[in-house]
Coordinates of C-alpha atoms in Angstrom, one line a residue:
M1 CA 106.8 116.7 285.0
Q2 CA 109.5 114.2 285.7
I3 CA 110.7 115.5 289.1
G4 CA 113.4 113.0 289.8
S5 CA 114.9 113.2 286.3
L6 CA 114.7 117.0 286.3
I7 CA 116.6 117.1 289.6
L8 CA 119.3 114.7 288.3
Y9 CA 119.8 116.5 285.0
S10 CA 119.7 120.0 286.6
A11 CA 122.5 118.9 288.8
F12 CA 124.4 117.4 285.8
V13 CA 124.0 120.7 283.8
G14 CA 125.1 122.7 286.8
A15 CA 128.2 120.5 287.4
L16 CA 129.2 120.6 283.7
T17 CA 128.8 124.4 283.7
G18 CA 131.0 124.5 286.8
V19 CA 133.8 122.7 284.9
F20 CA 133.5 125.0 281.9
A21 CA 133.4 128.1 284.2
A22 CA 136.5 127.0 286.1
G23 CA 138.3 126.5 282.8
F24 CA 137.2 129.9 281.6
V25 CA 138.5 131.6 284.8
F26 CA 141.8 129.7 284.5
L27 CA 142.3 131.0 281.0
L28 CA 141.3 134.5 282.0
K29 CA 143.9 134.6 284.7
L30 CA 146.6 133.4 282.3
F31 CA 145.6 136.2 279.9
E32 CA 145.8 138.8 282.7
L33 CA 149.1 137.4 283.9
Y34 CA 151.0 137.4 280.6
L35 CA 149.2 140.2 278.7
M36 CA 148.5 142.7 281.5
G37 CA 151.2 141.7 284.0
E38 CA 154.2 140.6 281.9
T39 CA 153.7 142.7 278.8
L40 CA 151.9 145.9 280.0
G41 CA 153.3 145.9 283.5
Y42 CA 150.1 146.0 285.5
L43 CA 148.4 143.1 287.2
P44 CA 145.2 144.2 288.9
P45 CA 144.6 143.1 292.5
G46 CA 142.9 139.7 292.9
L47 CA 139.7 138.8 294.6
P48 CA 140.0 137.6 298.3
G49 CA 137.7 134.6 297.6
E50 CA 140.0 133.4 294.8
G51 CA 143.6 133.8 296.0
G52 CA 144.2 137.2 297.6
L53 CA 145.0 140.8 296.7
L54 CA 148.5 140.6 295.1
Q55 CA 149.1 143.5 292.8
V56 CA 152.0 144.3 290.4
F57 CA 152.5 147.7 288.7
R58 CA 155.7 148.8 287.0
G59 CA 154.3 150.2 283.8
P60 CA 155.1 149.0 280.3
S61 CA 158.8 148.9 279.5
Y62 CA 158.0 151.2 276.5
W63 CA 155.0 153.5 276.5
W64 CA 154.1 152.5 272.9
L65 CA 153.3 148.9 274.2
A66 CA 150.0 150.4 275.4
L67 CA 149.1 150.7 271.8
L68 CA 148.7 146.9 271.7
L69 CA 145.3 147.5 273.4
P70 CA 143.5 149.2 270.5
L71 CA 144.9 146.6 268.1
L72 CA 143.8 143.8 270.3
F73 CA 140.4 145.1 270.9
A74 CA 139.9 145.8 267.2
A75 CA 140.9 142.2 266.3
S76 CA 138.8 140.7 269.1
S77 CA 135.7 142.6 267.9
Y78 CA 135.7 140.5 264.8
L79 CA 136.5 137.3 266.8
G80 CA 133.3 137.8 268.7
S81 CA 129.8 138.0 267.4
G82 CA 128.6 141.3 269.0
R83 CA 126.0 139.2 270.8
G84 CA 126.4 138.9 274.5
L85 CA 124.2 137.6 277.4
G86 CA 121.6 140.3 276.8
W87 CA 121.1 139.2 273.2
L88 CA 121.1 135.5 274.2
L89 CA 118.4 136.2 276.8
A90 CA 116.3 138.0 274.3
A91 CA 116.6 135.0 272.0
Y92 CA 115.7 132.8 274.9
R93 CA 112.5 134.7 275.6
A94 CA 111.5 134.7 271.9
G95 CA 112.4 131.0 271.5
R96 CA 114.8 131.8 268.7
P97 CA 117.3 129.0 267.7
V98 CA 120.9 130.0 268.6
R99 CA 123.9 128.2 267.1
A100 CA 126.7 127.1 269.3
S101 CA 129.1 129.2 267.3
E102 CA 127.1 132.3 268.3
Y103 CA 127.6 131.4 272.0
F104 CA 131.3 130.7 271.7
R105 CA 132.3 133.7 269.5
G106 CA 131.0 136.0 272.2
I107 CA 132.6 133.9 275.0
I108 CA 136.0 133.9 273.3
G109 CA 135.7 137.6 272.5
S110 CA 135.0 138.2 276.2
L111 CA 138.0 136.2 277.3
V112 CA 140.3 138.3 275.2
Q113 CA 138.9 141.7 276.1
L114 CA 138.5 140.9 279.8
G115 CA 142.1 139.6 279.9
A116 CA 143.2 142.9 278.3
G117 CA 141.8 145.1 281.0
S118 CA 138.2 145.7 280.1
P119 CA 136.1 147.0 283.0
L120 CA 133.3 144.6 282.3
G121 CA 132.6 141.4 284.3
R122 CA 133.2 137.7 283.8
E123 CA 129.7 136.7 284.8
G124 CA 128.3 137.4 281.3
P125 CA 130.3 134.8 279.4
M126 CA 130.1 132.3 282.4
A127 CA 126.3 132.5 282.4
A128 CA 126.3 132.2 278.6
L129 CA 128.3 129.0 278.9
G130 CA 125.7 127.6 281.3
L131 CA 122.9 128.8 279.0
W132 CA 124.5 126.9 276.1
V133 CA 125.0 123.7 278.2
G134 CA 121.4 123.7 279.4
S135 CA 119.9 124.5 276.1
A136 CA 122.0 121.9 274.2
L137 CA 121.3 119.1 276.7
G138 CA 117.7 120.1 276.9
R139 CA 117.3 119.1 273.3
C140 CA 119.1 115.8 273.8
I141 CA 117.5 114.6 277.0
P142 CA 114.0 113.0 276.9
L143 CA 112.4 115.2 279.6
G144 CA 109.5 116.6 277.6
E145 CA 108.3 120.0 278.7
S146 CA 110.6 119.9 281.7
S147 CA 113.7 120.3 279.5
R148 CA 112.8 124.0 279.2
F149 CA 114.1 124.5 282.8
L150 CA 117.6 123.1 282.1
P151 CA 118.9 126.5 280.7
F152 CA 117.9 128.0 284.1
A153 CA 120.1 125.5 285.8
G154 CA 123.1 126.2 283.6
M155 CA 122.7 130.0 283.7
A156 CA 122.3 129.9 287.5
A157 CA 125.5 127.7 287.8
G158 CA 127.4 130.3 285.8
F159 CA 126.2 133.2 288.0
A160 CA 126.8 131.2 291.2
S161 CA 130.4 130.4 290.1
A162 CA 131.1 134.0 289.1
F163 CA 129.9 135.5 292.4
H164 CA 130.6 132.5 294.8
A165 CA 126.9 132.7 295.7
P166 CA 124.6 129.9 294.7
M167 CA 121.3 131.3 296.2
A168 CA 121.9 134.7 294.5
G169 CA 122.9 132.9 291.2
A170 CA 119.6 131.0 291.2
L171 CA 117.6 134.1 291.8
L172 CA 119.5 136.1 289.2
A173 CA 118.8 133.4 286.6
S174 CA 115.0 133.8 287.2
E175 CA 114.8 137.5 287.8
I176 CA 116.6 138.6 284.6
V177 CA 114.4 136.3 282.5
Y178 CA 111.0 136.9 284.2
R179 CA 111.0 140.6 284.6
G180 CA 109.1 143.1 286.8
L181 CA 109.3 141.1 290.1
A182 CA 107.6 138.1 288.4
L183 CA 109.4 134.9 289.5
E184 CA 108.8 131.6 287.8
V185 CA 108.4 129.3 290.8
G186 CA 108.8 126.1 288.7
A187 CA 112.2 127.3 287.4
L188 CA 113.6 128.2 290.9
A189 CA 114.2 124.6 292.0
P190 CA 116.2 123.5 288.9
A191 CA 118.1 126.8 289.0
L192 CA 119.0 126.3 292.7
I193 CA 120.0 122.7 292.1
G194 CA 122.2 123.8 289.1
A195 CA 123.7 126.7 291.1
L196 CA 124.6 124.5 294.0
A197 CA 126.1 121.8 291.7
G198 CA 128.0 124.3 289.6
F199 CA 129.5 126.2 292.5
T200 CA 130.4 122.9 294.2
V201 CA 132.5 121.9 291.2
Y202 CA 133.8 125.4 290.5
G203 CA 134.9 125.8 294.1
L204 CA 137.2 122.7 293.8
F205 CA 139.4 124.8 291.5
H206 CA 139.0 128.3 292.7
G207 CA 137.8 128.2 296.4
Y208 CA 134.5 128.4 298.2
G209 CA 135.0 131.5 300.3
P210 CA 132.9 134.7 299.7
L211 CA 134.0 136.8 296.8
L212 CA 135.0 139.6 299.2
E213 CA 135.7 139.7 302.9
L214 CA 133.3 142.4 304.2
P215 CA 132.2 141.5 307.7
P216 CA 129.6 144.2 308.5
G217 CA 129.6 146.3 311.7
P218 CA 126.7 146.5 314.1
L219 CA 123.5 148.0 312.7
E220 CA 122.2 151.2 314.4
W221 CA 118.7 152.3 313.6
P222 CA 119.6 155.8 312.4
Q223 CA 121.7 154.1 309.7
L224 CA 118.5 153.1 308.0
L225 CA 118.5 156.6 306.6
F226 CA 121.8 155.6 304.9
G227 CA 120.0 152.8 303.1
L228 CA 117.5 155.3 301.7
A229 CA 120.2 157.7 300.7
I230 CA 122.4 155.1 299.0
G231 CA 119.4 153.7 297.2
L232 CA 118.7 157.1 295.7
V233 CA 122.4 157.7 294.9
C234 CA 122.6 154.3 293.1
A235 CA 119.4 155.0 291.2
G236 CA 121.0 158.2 289.9
V237 CA 124.2 156.4 289.1
G238 CA 122.5 153.5 287.4
T239 CA 120.2 155.8 285.4
L240 CA 123.1 158.0 284.2
W241 CA 125.1 154.9 283.3
L242 CA 122.3 153.2 281.3
E243 CA 120.9 156.3 279.6
A244 CA 124.4 157.6 278.6
E245 CA 125.2 154.2 277.3
R246 CA 122.1 154.2 275.1
F247 CA 122.9 157.7 273.8
L248 CA 126.5 156.7 273.0
Q249 CA 125.3 153.6 271.1
R250 CA 123.2 155.8 268.8
W251 CA 126.0 158.3 268.3
L252 CA 128.7 155.7 267.6
R253 CA 126.5 153.7 265.2
R254 CA 128.1 155.5 262.2
L255 CA 131.4 153.8 263.0
T256 CA 132.2 150.2 262.1
F257 CA 132.3 147.6 264.9
G258 CA 136.1 147.2 264.7
V259 CA 136.7 151.0 264.8
R260 CA 134.4 151.3 267.9
H261 CA 136.4 148.6 269.7
A262 CA 139.7 150.1 268.6
L263 CA 138.6 153.4 270.1
F264 CA 137.7 151.7 273.3
G265 CA 141.1 150.0 273.4
L266 CA 142.8 153.4 272.8
V267 CA 141.0 154.9 275.7
L268 CA 142.1 152.0 277.9
A269 CA 145.7 152.5 276.7
G270 CA 145.5 156.1 278.1
V271 CA 144.0 154.8 281.3
L272 CA 146.8 152.3 281.6
L273 CA 149.4 155.1 281.5
L274 CA 147.5 157.6 283.6
M275 CA 145.4 155.7 286.1
P276 CA 146.0 151.9 285.8
E277 CA 144.0 151.2 289.0
A278 CA 140.9 151.7 286.8
M279 CA 141.9 148.7 284.5
G280 CA 139.8 145.6 285.0
N281 CA 136.4 145.3 286.8
G282 CA 137.8 147.0 289.9
L283 CA 135.9 144.9 292.4
P284 CA 139.0 144.2 294.6
W285 CA 139.4 148.0 295.1
V286 CA 136.1 147.9 297.0
Q287 CA 137.8 145.5 299.4
L288 CA 140.8 147.8 299.7
G289 CA 138.6 150.8 300.1
T290 CA 137.3 149.6 303.4
S291 CA 140.7 150.2 304.9
P292 CA 142.2 153.6 305.7
I293 CA 144.8 153.1 303.0
L294 CA 142.7 154.6 300.2
T295 CA 141.7 158.2 300.5
L296 CA 138.4 159.8 299.5
P297 CA 139.9 161.7 296.5
F298 CA 141.3 158.4 295.2
L299 CA 138.0 156.6 295.6
A300 CA 136.2 159.4 293.9
G301 CA 138.6 159.5 291.0
L302 CA 138.4 155.7 290.6
F303 CA 134.6 155.9 290.6
L304 CA 134.5 158.6 287.9
V305 CA 137.0 156.8 285.6
Q306 CA 135.3 153.5 286.0
L307 CA 131.9 155.0 285.3
A308 CA 133.2 156.7 282.1
L309 CA 134.8 153.5 281.0
L310 CA 131.6 151.5 281.5
I311 CA 129.5 154.0 279.6
L312 CA 132.0 153.8 276.7
S313 CA 132.1 150.0 276.9
G314 CA 128.4 149.9 276.6
G315 CA 128.4 152.5 273.8
V316 CA 130.8 150.4 271.7
R317 CA 129.1 147.1 272.8
A318 CA 132.2 145.5 274.3
Y319 CA 132.2 141.9 275.4
G320 CA 131.5 141.0 279.1
G321 CA 128.9 141.4 281.8
Q322 CA 127.6 144.5 283.6
L323 CA 126.8 142.9 287.0
T324 CA 130.3 142.8 288.4
P325 CA 130.9 146.4 287.4
A326 CA 127.6 147.3 289.1
L327 CA 128.9 145.7 292.3
T328 CA 132.1 147.8 291.9
L329 CA 130.4 151.1 291.3
G330 CA 127.8 150.4 294.0
G331 CA 130.5 149.5 296.5
L332 CA 132.5 152.6 295.7
S333 CA 129.3 154.7 296.0
G334 CA 128.7 153.4 299.4
L335 CA 132.2 154.0 300.6
I336 CA 132.2 157.6 299.3
L337 CA 128.8 158.4 300.7
A338 CA 129.7 156.9 304.1
Q339 CA 132.8 159.1 304.3
L340 CA 131.0 162.2 303.3
L341 CA 128.1 161.6 305.8
G342 CA 130.7 160.7 308.5
Q343 CA 131.9 164.3 308.3
V344 CA 128.5 165.8 308.8
F345 CA 126.1 163.2 310.3
P346 CA 128.3 160.5 311.9
S347 CA 125.3 158.7 313.5
I348 CA 124.0 157.9 310.1
A349 CA 127.2 156.8 308.5
P350 CA 127.8 153.0 308.8
A351 CA 131.1 151.1 308.9
P352 CA 132.9 151.0 305.5
E353 CA 132.2 147.2 305.1
T354 CA 128.5 147.9 305.7
A355 CA 128.4 150.9 303.3
A356 CA 130.1 148.8 300.6
L357 CA 127.7 145.9 300.9
V358 CA 124.6 148.1 300.9
G359 CA 125.9 150.1 297.9
M360 CA 126.7 146.9 296.0
A361 CA 123.2 145.5 296.6
A362 CA 121.5 148.8 295.6
L363 CA 123.2 149.3 292.3
L364 CA 123.0 145.7 291.3
A365 CA 119.2 145.7 292.0
G366 CA 118.8 148.8 289.8
I367 CA 121.0 147.7 286.9
A368 CA 120.0 144.0 286.7
R369 CA 116.4 144.7 287.7
A370 CA 116.9 141.9 290.3
P371 CA 116.3 143.2 293.9
F372 CA 115.8 139.8 295.5
A373 CA 119.0 138.5 294.0
A374 CA 120.9 141.6 295.1
V375 CA 119.7 141.4 298.7
V376 CA 120.6 137.7 298.9
L377 CA 124.0 138.3 297.3
A378 CA 124.8 140.9 299.9
G379 CA 123.7 138.4 302.5
E380 CA 125.9 135.6 301.1
I381 CA 128.9 137.9 301.1
G382 CA 128.6 139.6 304.5
G383 CA 125.7 137.8 306.3
Y384 CA 122.1 138.8 306.9
S385 CA 122.6 141.1 309.9
L386 CA 122.2 144.0 307.4
L387 CA 119.0 142.8 305.9
P388 CA 117.0 146.0 306.9
L389 CA 119.6 148.2 305.2
T390 CA 120.1 146.1 302.1
L391 CA 116.3 145.8 301.6
I392 CA 115.8 149.5 301.7
G393 CA 118.8 150.3 299.5
A394 CA 118.0 147.6 296.9
F395 CA 114.3 148.3 296.5
V396 CA 114.7 152.1 296.5
A397 CA 117.3 151.8 293.7
Y398 CA 115.1 149.3 291.9
T399 CA 112.2 151.6 292.0
F400 CA 113.9 154.8 290.8
T401 CA 116.5 153.4 288.3
S402 CA 115.4 153.9 284.7
P403 CA 114.1 150.5 283.4
H404 CA 114.2 151.5 279.8
G405 CA 118.0 151.4 279.6
S406 CA 118.5 148.0 281.2
F407 CA 121.2 146.0 279.5
E408 CA 118.8 143.0 279.3
D409 CA 116.5 144.9 277.0
V410 CA 118.0 143.9 273.7
E411 CA 116.1 142.8 270.6
F412 CA 117.4 139.4 269.4
N413 CA 117.2 140.4 265.7
Q414 CA 119.7 143.2 265.9
D415 CA 123.0 142.9 264.1
K416 CA 126.4 143.8 265.6
N417 CA 126.5 147.2 263.9
A418 CA 123.1 148.3 265.2
P419 CA 122.3 149.9 268.5
A420 CA 120.6 148.0 271.2
G421 CA 116.8 148.3 270.9
S422 CA 114.5 148.7 273.9
R423 CA 111.9 146.3 275.2
T424 CA 109.4 147.1 277.8
E425 CA 110.2 145.4 281.0
T426 CA 106.7 143.9 281.5
A427 CA 106.4 142.3 278.0
P428 CA 107.7 138.8 279.0
Q429 CA 105.2 138.6 281.8
T430 CA 102.3 138.3 279.3
S431 CA 104.0 136.0 276.9
P432 CA 104.2 132.2 277.2
L433 CA 107.0 130.5 279.0
P434 CA 110.0 130.7 276.7
Q435 CA 111.4 127.6 275.2
P436 CA 115.2 127.0 275.5
P437 CA 117.2 128.4 272.6
A438 CA 117.9 125.6 270.2
S439 CA 121.4 124.5 269.5
S440 CA 122.4 122.1 266.8
D441 CA 125.6 121.2 268.8
S442 CA 125.9 119.2 272.0
P443 CA 128.4 120.2 274.7

């Protein structure tokens, strides 16, 4: 293995991914500003780590403008390929060649739908950008067997940029490829180098601060019971989300891809008119939920609407990632549970910031099947003083969340009108180390 060259090229892949990721987020913000803000009259609150929490809501000038959403989603369904990060990862594991057009159709489709208020996350297309950069350069650079690690560097840079967390980004890149707590040690170093380089470049454009400002309160030992409780709650939420999504995929299979996405856009149009706060991935509302401004009924309503939208988005196979929404639902779950416990067992209920962080780590661990990355991400956002709580919550949720509905478990040979297949979580552990997906194009 050419260690020096691998380090150099991993950094180069990460930095190039950081440039592309910064450009993607810039375009996404433009879409949100002019489509959601200027045309539809609602601009969701922003992330503290990328410029604050400014929010605009006046409603569309004419109610029928909301009908632009089903038209836009139907059109974007054909723009995209129906193959997101889950499909690309399945192709990666199988060593299947992937054309650059298959990457970019999904990325462009994600850009349009996320800018139009989809509840899914930006980390999916950003990681796909990194996967493409790493796989394409891996075919052009004379590194021999070491080139198989470059996609890890690119994917880790995409995750690190999306979450402002290079350590968590590197772990995510490894845990979602090597399943069942099996980490590829040889891939961690290139992934970490790529994540650090990618976030360094990305931060030049969008800031280096934590994604959310959640300073945790002091940890009291009775609050360890909260870690157990939120882990079980998030396991139930994650299992309901994933299993309902799989059921809906089978039920909606009779509809064409464009009709499915039009239906999703129509539901979002109704949400825009009735509860616009549920538009977008909702993560900034977790930040706002730590203040006394938002009431328990509002948080509960937002949680239920977001969960329903995420189930529907998975059922129609909309474009975007599921990790940021997992952070949102987990954070809301933590805030709601803390308020409920505070009325009955105040010694167990932690501070709102603590509850949000532990909930985010727990649901992310269950949905992504990545407990180590979830714990580290919570630490990078709020510090490691809550390590006992986040460890308990993350591993309890990881243990009890259904593994069969994980969004990563997608067969690479499915077409866009077929439902997602299932793959056992332990299968990649017994297979050879996957080669990077081939691309005939260079970045």
